[in-house]
GROMACS .gro file of C-alpha atoms in nm:
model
  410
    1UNK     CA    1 -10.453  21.104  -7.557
    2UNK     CA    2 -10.495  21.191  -7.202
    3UNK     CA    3 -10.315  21.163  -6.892
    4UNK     CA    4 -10.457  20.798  -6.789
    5UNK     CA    5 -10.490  20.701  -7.116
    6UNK     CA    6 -10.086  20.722  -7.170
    7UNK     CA    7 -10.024  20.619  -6.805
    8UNK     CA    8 -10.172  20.260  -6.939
    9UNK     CA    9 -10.016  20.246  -7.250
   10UNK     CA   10  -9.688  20.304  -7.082
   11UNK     CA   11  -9.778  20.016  -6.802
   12UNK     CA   12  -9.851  19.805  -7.105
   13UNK     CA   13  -9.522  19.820  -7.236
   14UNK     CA   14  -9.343  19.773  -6.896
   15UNK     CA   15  -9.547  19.477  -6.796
   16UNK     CA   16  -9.448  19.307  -7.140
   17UNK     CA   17  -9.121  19.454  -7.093
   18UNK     CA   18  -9.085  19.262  -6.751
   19UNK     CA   19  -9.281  18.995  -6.813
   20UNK     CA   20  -9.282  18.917  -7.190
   21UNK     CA   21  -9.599  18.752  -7.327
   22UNK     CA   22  -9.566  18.396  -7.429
   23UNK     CA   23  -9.617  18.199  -7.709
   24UNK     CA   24  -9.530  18.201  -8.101
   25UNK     CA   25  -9.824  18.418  -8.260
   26UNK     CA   26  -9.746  18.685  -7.977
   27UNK     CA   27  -9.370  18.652  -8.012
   28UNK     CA   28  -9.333  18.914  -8.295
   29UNK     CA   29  -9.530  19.182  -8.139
   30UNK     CA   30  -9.407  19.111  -7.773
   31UNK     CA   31  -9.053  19.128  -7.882
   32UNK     CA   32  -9.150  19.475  -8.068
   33UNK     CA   33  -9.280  19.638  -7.742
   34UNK     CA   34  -9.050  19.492  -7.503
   35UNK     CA   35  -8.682  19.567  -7.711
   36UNK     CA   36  -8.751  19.935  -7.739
   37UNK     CA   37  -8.915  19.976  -7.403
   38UNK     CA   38  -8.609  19.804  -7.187
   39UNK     CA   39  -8.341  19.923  -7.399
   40UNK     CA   40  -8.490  20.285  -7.402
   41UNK     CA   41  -8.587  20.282  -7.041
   42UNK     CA   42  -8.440  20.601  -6.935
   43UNK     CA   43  -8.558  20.758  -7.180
   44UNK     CA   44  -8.914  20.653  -7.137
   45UNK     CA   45  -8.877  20.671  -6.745
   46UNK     CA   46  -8.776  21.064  -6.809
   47UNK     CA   47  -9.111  21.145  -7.023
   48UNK     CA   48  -9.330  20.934  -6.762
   49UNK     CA   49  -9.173  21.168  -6.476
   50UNK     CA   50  -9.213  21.487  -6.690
   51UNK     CA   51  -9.545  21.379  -6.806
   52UNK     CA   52  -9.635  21.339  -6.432
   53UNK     CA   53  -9.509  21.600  -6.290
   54UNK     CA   54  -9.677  21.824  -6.525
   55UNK     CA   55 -10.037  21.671  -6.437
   56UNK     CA   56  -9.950  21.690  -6.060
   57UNK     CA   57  -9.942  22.059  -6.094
   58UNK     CA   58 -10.279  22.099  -6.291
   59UNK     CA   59 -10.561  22.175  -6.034
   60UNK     CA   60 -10.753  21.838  -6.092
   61UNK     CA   61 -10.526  21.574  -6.118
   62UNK     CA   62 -10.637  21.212  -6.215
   63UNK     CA   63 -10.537  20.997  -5.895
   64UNK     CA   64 -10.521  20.672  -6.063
   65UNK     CA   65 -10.318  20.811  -6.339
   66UNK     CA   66 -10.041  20.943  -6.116
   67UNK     CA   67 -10.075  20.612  -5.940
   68UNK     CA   68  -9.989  20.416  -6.265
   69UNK     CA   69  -9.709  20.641  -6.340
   70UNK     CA   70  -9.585  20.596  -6.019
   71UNK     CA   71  -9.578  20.201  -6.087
   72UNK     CA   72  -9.446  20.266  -6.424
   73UNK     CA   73  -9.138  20.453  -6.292
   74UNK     CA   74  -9.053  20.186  -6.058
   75UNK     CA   75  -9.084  19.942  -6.308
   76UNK     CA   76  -8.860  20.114  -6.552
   77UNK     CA   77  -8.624  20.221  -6.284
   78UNK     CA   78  -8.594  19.801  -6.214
   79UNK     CA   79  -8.538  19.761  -6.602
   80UNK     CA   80  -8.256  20.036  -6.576
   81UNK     CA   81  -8.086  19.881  -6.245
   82UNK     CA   82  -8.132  19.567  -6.444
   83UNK     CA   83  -7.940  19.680  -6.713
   84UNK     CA   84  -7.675  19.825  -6.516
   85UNK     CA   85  -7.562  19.483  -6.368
   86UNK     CA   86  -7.503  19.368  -6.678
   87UNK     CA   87  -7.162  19.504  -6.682
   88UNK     CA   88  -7.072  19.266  -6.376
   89UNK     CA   89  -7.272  18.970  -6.507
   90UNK     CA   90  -7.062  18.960  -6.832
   91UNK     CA   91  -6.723  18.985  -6.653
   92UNK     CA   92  -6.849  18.705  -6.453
   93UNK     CA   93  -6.890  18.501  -6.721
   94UNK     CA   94  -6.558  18.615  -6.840
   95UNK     CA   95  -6.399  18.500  -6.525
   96UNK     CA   96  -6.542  18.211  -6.513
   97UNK     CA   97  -6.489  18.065  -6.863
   98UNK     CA   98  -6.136  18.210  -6.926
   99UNK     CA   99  -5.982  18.258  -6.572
  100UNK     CA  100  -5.932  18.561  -6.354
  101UNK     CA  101  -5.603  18.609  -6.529
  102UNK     CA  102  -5.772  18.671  -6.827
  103UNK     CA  103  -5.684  19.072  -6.767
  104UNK     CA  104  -5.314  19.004  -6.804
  105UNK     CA  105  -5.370  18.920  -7.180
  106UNK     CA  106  -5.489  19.253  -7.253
  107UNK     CA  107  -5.319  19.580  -7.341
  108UNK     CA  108  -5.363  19.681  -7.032
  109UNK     CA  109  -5.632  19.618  -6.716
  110UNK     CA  110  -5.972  19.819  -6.837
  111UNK     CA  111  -5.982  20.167  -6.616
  112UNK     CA  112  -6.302  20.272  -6.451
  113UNK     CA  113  -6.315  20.582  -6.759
  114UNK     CA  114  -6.323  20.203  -6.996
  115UNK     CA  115  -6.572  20.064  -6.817
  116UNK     CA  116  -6.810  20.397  -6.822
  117UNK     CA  117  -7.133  20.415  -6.975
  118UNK     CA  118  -7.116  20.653  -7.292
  119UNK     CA  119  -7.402  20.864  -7.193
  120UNK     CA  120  -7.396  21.115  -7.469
  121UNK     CA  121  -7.401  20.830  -7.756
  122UNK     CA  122  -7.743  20.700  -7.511
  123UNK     CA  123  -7.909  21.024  -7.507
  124UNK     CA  124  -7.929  20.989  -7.885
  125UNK     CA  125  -7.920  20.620  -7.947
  126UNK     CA  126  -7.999  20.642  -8.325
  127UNK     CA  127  -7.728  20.916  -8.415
  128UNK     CA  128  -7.445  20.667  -8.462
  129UNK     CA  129  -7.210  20.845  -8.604
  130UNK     CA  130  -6.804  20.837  -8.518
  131UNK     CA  131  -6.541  21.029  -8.595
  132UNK     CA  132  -6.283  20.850  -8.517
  133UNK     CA  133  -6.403  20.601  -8.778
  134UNK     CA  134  -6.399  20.597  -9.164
  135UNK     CA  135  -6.601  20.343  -9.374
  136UNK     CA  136  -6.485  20.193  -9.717
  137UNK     CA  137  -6.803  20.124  -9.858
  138UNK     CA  138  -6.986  19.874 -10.062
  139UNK     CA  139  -6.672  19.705 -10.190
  140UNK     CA  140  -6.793  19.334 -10.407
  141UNK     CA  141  -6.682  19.033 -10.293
  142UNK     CA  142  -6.906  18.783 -10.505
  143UNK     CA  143  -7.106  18.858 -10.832
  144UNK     CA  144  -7.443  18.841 -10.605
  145UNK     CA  145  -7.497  19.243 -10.696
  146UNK     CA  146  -7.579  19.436 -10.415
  147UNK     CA  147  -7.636  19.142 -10.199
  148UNK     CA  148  -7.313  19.048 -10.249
  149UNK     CA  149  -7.133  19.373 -10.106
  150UNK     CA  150  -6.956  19.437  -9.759
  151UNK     CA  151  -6.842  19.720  -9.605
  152UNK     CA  152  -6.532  19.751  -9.447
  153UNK     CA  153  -6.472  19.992  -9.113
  154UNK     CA  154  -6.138  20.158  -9.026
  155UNK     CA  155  -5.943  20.357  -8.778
  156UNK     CA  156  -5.982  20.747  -8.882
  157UNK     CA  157  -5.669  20.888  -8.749
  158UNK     CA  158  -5.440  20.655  -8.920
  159UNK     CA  159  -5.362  20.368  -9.116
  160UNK     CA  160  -5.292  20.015  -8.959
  161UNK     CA  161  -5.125  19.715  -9.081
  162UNK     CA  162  -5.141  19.385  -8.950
  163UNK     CA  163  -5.449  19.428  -8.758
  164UNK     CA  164  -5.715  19.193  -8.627
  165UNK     CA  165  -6.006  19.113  -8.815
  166UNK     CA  166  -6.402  19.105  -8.736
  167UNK     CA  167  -6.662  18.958  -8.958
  168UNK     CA  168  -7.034  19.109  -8.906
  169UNK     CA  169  -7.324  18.896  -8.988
  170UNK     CA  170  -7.674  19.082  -8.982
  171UNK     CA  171  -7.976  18.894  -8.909
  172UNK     CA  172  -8.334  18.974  -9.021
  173UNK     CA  173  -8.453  18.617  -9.026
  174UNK     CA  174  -8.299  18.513  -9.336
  175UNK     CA  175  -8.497  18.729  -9.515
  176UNK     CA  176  -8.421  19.096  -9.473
  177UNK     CA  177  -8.143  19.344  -9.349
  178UNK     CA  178  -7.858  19.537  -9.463
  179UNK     CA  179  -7.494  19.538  -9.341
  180UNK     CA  180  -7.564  19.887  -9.228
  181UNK     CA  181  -7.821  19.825  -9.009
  182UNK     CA  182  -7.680  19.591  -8.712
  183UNK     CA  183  -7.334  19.555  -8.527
  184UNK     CA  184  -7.242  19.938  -8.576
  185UNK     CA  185  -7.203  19.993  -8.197
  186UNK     CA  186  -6.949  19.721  -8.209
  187UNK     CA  187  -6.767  19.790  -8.532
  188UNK     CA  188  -6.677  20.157  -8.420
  189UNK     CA  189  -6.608  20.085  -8.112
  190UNK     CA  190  -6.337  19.843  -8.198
  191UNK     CA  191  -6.233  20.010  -8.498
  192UNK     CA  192  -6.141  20.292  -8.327
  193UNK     CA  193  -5.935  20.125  -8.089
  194UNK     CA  194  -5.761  19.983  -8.445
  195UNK     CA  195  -5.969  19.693  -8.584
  196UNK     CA  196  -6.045  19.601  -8.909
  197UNK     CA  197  -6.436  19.510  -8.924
  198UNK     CA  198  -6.619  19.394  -9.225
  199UNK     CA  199  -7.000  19.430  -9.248
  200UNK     CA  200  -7.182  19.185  -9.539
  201UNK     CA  201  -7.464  19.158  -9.693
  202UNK     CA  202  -7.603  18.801  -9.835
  203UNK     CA  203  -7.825  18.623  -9.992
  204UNK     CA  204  -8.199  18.675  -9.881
  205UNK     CA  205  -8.505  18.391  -9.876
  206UNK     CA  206  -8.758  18.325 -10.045
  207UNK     CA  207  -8.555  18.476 -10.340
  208UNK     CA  208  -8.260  18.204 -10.212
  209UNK     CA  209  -8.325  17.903 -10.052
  210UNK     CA  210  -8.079  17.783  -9.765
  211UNK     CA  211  -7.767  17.762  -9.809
  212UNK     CA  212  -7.679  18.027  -9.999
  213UNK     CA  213  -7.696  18.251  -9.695
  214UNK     CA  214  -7.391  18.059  -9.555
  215UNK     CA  215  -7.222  18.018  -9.870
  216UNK     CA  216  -7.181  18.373  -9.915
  217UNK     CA  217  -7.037  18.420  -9.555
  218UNK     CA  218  -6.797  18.176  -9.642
  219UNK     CA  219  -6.656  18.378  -9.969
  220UNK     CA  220  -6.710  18.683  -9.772
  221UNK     CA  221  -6.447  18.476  -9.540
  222UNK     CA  222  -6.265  18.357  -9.838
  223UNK     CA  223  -6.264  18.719  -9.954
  224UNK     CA  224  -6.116  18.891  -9.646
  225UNK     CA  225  -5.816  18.597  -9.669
  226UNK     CA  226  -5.724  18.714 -10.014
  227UNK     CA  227  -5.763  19.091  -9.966
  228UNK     CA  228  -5.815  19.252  -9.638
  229UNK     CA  229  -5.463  19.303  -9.586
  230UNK     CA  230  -5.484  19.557  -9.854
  231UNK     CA  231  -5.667  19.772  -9.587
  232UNK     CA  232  -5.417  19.697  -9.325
  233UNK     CA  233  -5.588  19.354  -9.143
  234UNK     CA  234  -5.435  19.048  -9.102
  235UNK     CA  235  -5.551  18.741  -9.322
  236UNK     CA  236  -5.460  18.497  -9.062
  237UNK     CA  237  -5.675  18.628  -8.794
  238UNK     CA  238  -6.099  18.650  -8.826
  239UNK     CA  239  -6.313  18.683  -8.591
  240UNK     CA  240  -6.653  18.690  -8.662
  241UNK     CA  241  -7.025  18.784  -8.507
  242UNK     CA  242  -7.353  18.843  -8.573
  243UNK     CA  243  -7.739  18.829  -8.414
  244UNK     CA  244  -8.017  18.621  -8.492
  245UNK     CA  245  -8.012  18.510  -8.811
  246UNK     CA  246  -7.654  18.632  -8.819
  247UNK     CA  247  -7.600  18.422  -8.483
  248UNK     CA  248  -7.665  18.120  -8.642
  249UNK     CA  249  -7.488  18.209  -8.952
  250UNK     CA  250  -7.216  18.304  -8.778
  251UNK     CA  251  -7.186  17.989  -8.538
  252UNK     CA  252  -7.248  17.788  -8.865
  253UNK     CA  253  -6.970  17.935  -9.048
  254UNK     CA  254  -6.737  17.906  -8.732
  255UNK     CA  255  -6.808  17.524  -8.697
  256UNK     CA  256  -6.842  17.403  -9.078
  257UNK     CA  257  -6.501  17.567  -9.160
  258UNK     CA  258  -6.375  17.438  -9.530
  259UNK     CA  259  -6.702  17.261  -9.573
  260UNK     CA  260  -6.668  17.163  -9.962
  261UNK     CA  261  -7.043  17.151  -9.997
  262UNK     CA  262  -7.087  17.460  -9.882
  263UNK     CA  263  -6.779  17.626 -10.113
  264UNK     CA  264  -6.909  17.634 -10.478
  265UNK     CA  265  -6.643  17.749 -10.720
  266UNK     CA  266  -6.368  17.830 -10.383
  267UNK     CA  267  -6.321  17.474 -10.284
  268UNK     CA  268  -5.976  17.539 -10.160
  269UNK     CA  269  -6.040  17.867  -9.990
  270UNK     CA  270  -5.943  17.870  -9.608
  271UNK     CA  271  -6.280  17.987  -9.448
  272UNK     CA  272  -6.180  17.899  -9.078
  273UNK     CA  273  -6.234  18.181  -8.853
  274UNK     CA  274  -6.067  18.202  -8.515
  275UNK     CA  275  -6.316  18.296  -8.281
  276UNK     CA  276  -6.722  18.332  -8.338
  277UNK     CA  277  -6.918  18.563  -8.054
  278UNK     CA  278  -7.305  18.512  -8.202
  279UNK     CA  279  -7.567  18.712  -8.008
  280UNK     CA  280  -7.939  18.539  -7.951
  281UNK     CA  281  -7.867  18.283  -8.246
  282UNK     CA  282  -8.084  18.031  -8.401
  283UNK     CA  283  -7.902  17.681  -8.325
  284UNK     CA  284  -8.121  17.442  -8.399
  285UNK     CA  285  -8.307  17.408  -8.741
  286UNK     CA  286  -8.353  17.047  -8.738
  287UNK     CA  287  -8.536  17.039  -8.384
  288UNK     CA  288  -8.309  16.804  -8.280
  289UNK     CA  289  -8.326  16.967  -7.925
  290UNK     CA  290  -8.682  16.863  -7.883
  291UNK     CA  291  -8.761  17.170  -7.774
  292UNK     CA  292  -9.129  17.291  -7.876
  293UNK     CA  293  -9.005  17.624  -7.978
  294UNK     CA  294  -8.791  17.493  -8.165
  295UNK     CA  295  -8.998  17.240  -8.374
  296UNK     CA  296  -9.231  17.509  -8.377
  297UNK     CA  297  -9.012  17.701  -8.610
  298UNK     CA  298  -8.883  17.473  -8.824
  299UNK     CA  299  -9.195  17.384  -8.946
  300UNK     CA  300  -9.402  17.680  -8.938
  301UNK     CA  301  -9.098  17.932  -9.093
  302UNK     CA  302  -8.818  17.725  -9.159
  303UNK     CA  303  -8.925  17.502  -9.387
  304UNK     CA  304  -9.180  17.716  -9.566
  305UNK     CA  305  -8.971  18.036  -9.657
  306UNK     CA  306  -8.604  17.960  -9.571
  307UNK     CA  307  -8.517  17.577  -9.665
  308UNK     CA  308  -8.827  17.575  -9.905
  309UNK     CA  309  -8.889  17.237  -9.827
  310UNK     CA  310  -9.000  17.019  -9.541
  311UNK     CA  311  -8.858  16.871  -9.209
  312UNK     CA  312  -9.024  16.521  -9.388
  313UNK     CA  313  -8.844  16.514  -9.718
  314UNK     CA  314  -8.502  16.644  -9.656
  315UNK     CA  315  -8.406  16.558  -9.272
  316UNK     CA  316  -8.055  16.585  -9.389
  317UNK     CA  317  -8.066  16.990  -9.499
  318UNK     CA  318  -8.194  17.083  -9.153
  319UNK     CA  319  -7.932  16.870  -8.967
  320UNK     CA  320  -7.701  16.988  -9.170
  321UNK     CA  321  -7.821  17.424  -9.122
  322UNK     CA  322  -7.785  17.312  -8.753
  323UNK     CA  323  -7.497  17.473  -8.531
  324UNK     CA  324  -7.586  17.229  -8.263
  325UNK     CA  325  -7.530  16.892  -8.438
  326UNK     CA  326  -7.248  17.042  -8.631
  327UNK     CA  327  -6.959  17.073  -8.308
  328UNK     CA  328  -6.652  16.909  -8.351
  329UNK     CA  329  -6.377  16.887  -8.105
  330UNK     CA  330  -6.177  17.129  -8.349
  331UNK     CA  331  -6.477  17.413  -8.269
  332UNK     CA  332  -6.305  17.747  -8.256
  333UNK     CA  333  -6.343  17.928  -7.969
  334UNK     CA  334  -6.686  18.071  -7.882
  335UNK     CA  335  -6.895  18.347  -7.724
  336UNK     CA  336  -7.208  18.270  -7.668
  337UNK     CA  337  -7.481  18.613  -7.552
  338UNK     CA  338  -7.841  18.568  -7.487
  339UNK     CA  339  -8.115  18.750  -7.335
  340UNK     CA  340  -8.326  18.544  -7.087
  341UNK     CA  341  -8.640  18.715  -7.233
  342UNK     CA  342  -8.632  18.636  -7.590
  343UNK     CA  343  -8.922  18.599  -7.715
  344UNK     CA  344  -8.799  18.495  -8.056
  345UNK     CA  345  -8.581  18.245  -8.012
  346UNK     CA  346  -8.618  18.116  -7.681
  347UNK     CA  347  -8.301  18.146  -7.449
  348UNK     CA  348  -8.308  17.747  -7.404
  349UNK     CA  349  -8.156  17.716  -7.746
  350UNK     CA  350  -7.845  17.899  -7.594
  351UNK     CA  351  -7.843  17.666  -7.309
  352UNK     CA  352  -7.784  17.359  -7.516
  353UNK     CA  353  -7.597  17.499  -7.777
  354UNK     CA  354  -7.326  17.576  -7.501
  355UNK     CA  355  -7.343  17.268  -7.273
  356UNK     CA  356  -7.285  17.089  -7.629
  357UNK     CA  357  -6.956  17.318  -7.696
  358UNK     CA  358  -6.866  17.228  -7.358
  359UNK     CA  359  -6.945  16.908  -7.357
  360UNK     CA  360  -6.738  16.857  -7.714
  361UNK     CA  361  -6.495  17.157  -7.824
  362UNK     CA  362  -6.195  17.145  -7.676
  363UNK     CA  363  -6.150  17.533  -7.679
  364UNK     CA  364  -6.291  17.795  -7.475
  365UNK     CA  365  -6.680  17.881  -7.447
  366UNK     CA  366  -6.801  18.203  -7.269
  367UNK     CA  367  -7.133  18.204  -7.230
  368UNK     CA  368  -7.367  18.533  -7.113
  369UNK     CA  369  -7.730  18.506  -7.037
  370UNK     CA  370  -7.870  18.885  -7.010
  371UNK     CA  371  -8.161  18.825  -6.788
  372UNK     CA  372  -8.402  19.062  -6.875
  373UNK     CA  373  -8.302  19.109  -7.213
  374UNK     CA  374  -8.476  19.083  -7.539
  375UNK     CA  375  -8.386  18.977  -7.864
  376UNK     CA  376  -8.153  19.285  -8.077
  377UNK     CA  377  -8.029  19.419  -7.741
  378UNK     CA  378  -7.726  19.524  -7.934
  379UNK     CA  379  -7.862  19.710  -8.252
  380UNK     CA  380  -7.839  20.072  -8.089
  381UNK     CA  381  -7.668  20.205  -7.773
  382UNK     CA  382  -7.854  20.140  -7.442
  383UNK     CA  383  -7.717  20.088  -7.098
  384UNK     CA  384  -7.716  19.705  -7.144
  385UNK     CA  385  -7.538  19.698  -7.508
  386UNK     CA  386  -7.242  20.004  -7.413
  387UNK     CA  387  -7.167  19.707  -7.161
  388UNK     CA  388  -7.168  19.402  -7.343
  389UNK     CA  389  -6.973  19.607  -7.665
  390UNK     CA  390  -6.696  19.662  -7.381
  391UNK     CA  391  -6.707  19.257  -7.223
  392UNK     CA  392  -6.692  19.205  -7.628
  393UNK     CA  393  -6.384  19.424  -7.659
  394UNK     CA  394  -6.177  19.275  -7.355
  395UNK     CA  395  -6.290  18.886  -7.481
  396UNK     CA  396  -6.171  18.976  -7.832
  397UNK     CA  397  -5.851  19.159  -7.764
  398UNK     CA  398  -5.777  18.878  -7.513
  399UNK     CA  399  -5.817  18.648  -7.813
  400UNK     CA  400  -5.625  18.809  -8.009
  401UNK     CA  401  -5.361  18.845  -7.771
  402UNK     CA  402  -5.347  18.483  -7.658
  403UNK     CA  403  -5.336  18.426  -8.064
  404UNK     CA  404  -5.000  18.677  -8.123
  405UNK     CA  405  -4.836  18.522  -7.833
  406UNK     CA  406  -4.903  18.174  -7.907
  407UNK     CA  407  -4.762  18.249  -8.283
  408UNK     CA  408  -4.453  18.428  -8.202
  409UNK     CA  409  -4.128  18.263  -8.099
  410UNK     CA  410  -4.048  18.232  -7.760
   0.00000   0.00000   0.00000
């Protein structure tokens, strides 16, 4: 391919990347080319300026070529400045939700070595790999076979006892993924700093119509009450998270807690969780929202391969899969992350998801809109997802500090 030739390809990509082509048959394909082109920005910025600066030097040089690259550095250099604010845009929304004081709940005020971006993990994004973690691995907590198997990360250095819990959801549109494939930047981060996180698998559609998806994250809940503290987590204390698919399984899950319809053979298992932080969730099956988008996939995907039936003869299921008809004012706490440029599930979903919460819960709701961000900005590390794995980090260990104080005696 020559010089021009990959000049356009690579304006391609950032134009999509910036300005993400709309509409649902392009949604796939425009979310494909714009996640790995912003979250790998530098990296693709470095090859456009090495790929330039080698055809600068060659004795005829293709004007309009060097022109585009030109234009395509500037627009990936916006992408990576873009990313960079991030860090301040999510401590806003920290601030704002939770208080200023919000700091004084944590071990201790993050340090600007905290708040630094991990540049060696980002040079290698897909290596993720930690040391300081271990993983107990593909432990059963249903009779689902290998669909019904978590993982379970750790502190390396040492044992713990009595420490918080996180619950990973994957997503993969109800339909694919592993517990191995999603959250990792999150789980080792936090279980080095002495979590206890638990990755599941679940049940996958068309195999398994709705709701088995959520009924296994509920015994995977159930599950963690009865035995994580045989790896040195607290029962009492689950938090829990996941993206896409996982988002909306895991705001489901936080607001249906001891649902009896949705606990089949653990009826009196306590599946409440304390806190849910879903990332670019689904929260609207039933299209209740109105929004286009959202009837769009309901009855174009969500009927035909997930609910395996339609919005016209069971109204109730869909309500019922919905996060957004669902709040109560006895919601746990939530945080809420979104990437204005979703192309899969548009950001507006987010919007009304969390003016309901507010509108309703009567506990806490942080909510972060990335702008710029696709959906899956958090699968591997990239400038924008080292700094939302951090905002993460000081939201959940001010959780779970507001939770120990609040329990202990005064």
């Amino acid at each position: 391919m020559g010089f021009r030739r990959r000049q356009v390809v690579t304006a391609a990509l950032t134009a999509n990347a910036l300005r993400p082509m709309p509409g649902f048959e392009v949604g796939i394909p425009s979310f494909l080319a714009g996640w790995l082109t912003g979250e790998l920005a530098p990296h693709l910025l470095a090859v456009t300026a090495a790929d330039a600066a080698t055809h600068a030097g060659r004795r005829r040089r293709d004007p309009v070529g060097l022109a585009l690259a030109g234009l395509n550095a500037a627009g990936l250099a916006f992408m990576i400045a873009q990313a960079r604010r991030v860090r301040d845009q999510a401590e806003e929304s920290l601030v704002e939700a939770l208080g200023a004081e919000y700091v004084e709940q944590l071990d201790a005020a993050p340090t600007p070595a905290d708040l630094a971006l991990p540049w060696r993990k980002l040079v290698y994004p897909f290596r993720m790999r930690s040391a300081e973690v271990r993983v107990e691995r593909n432990l059963s907590y249903n009779d689902h076979g290998r669909r019904g198997l978590l993982d379970v990360y750790l502190p390396a250095a040492s044992p713990v006892e009595g420490a918080p819990v996180l619950l990973q959801v994957h997503g993969g549109g109800w339909t694919l993924g592993n517990k191995d494939q999603q959250g990792i930047p999150l789980m080792q981060h936090l279980a080095a700093k002495g979590w206890v996180c638990v990755a599941i698998n679940y049940r996958l559609s068309p195999r398994d119509p709705f709701p088995a998806h959520v009924v296994d994250v509920k015994q995977a809940i159930a599950w963690i009450r009865e035995h994580i503290a045989d790896y040195g987590g607290d029962p009492d204390y689950i938090a829990i998270t996941g993206g896409s698919a996982g988002g909306h399984l895991t705001a489901l899950a936080a607001l249906t807690a001891d649902d009896k319809t949705w606990q089949p053979g653990f009826e009196d298992a306590d599946t409440s969780v304390q806190c849910a932080v879903p990332h670019y969730g689904v929260y609207d099956f039933a299209g209740a929202t109105g929004l286009k988008s959202a009837v769009r996939m309901r009855d174009s995907f969500l009927a035909r391969r997930i609910m395996q039936a339609s919005w016209e003869e069971r109204p109730e299921v869909f309500e019922a899969a919905s996060p957004i008809l669902r709040i109560t004012p006895d919601a746990p706490d939530f945080f809420v992350l979104h990437g204005s440029s979703d192309t899969l599930v548009q950001v507006d979903q987010a919007r009304l998801f969390v003016a309901r919460l507010r509108e309703i819960s009567r506990r806490s709701v942080v909510y972060a809109e990335l702008p710029g961000a696709q959906h899956a900005f958090d699968v591997f590390p990239s400038i924008r997802s080292s700094h939302i794995v951090r905002a993460i980090d000081r939201y959940l260990h001010w959780h779970w500090n507001s939770y120990r104080r609040a329990r202990s005696p005064a």
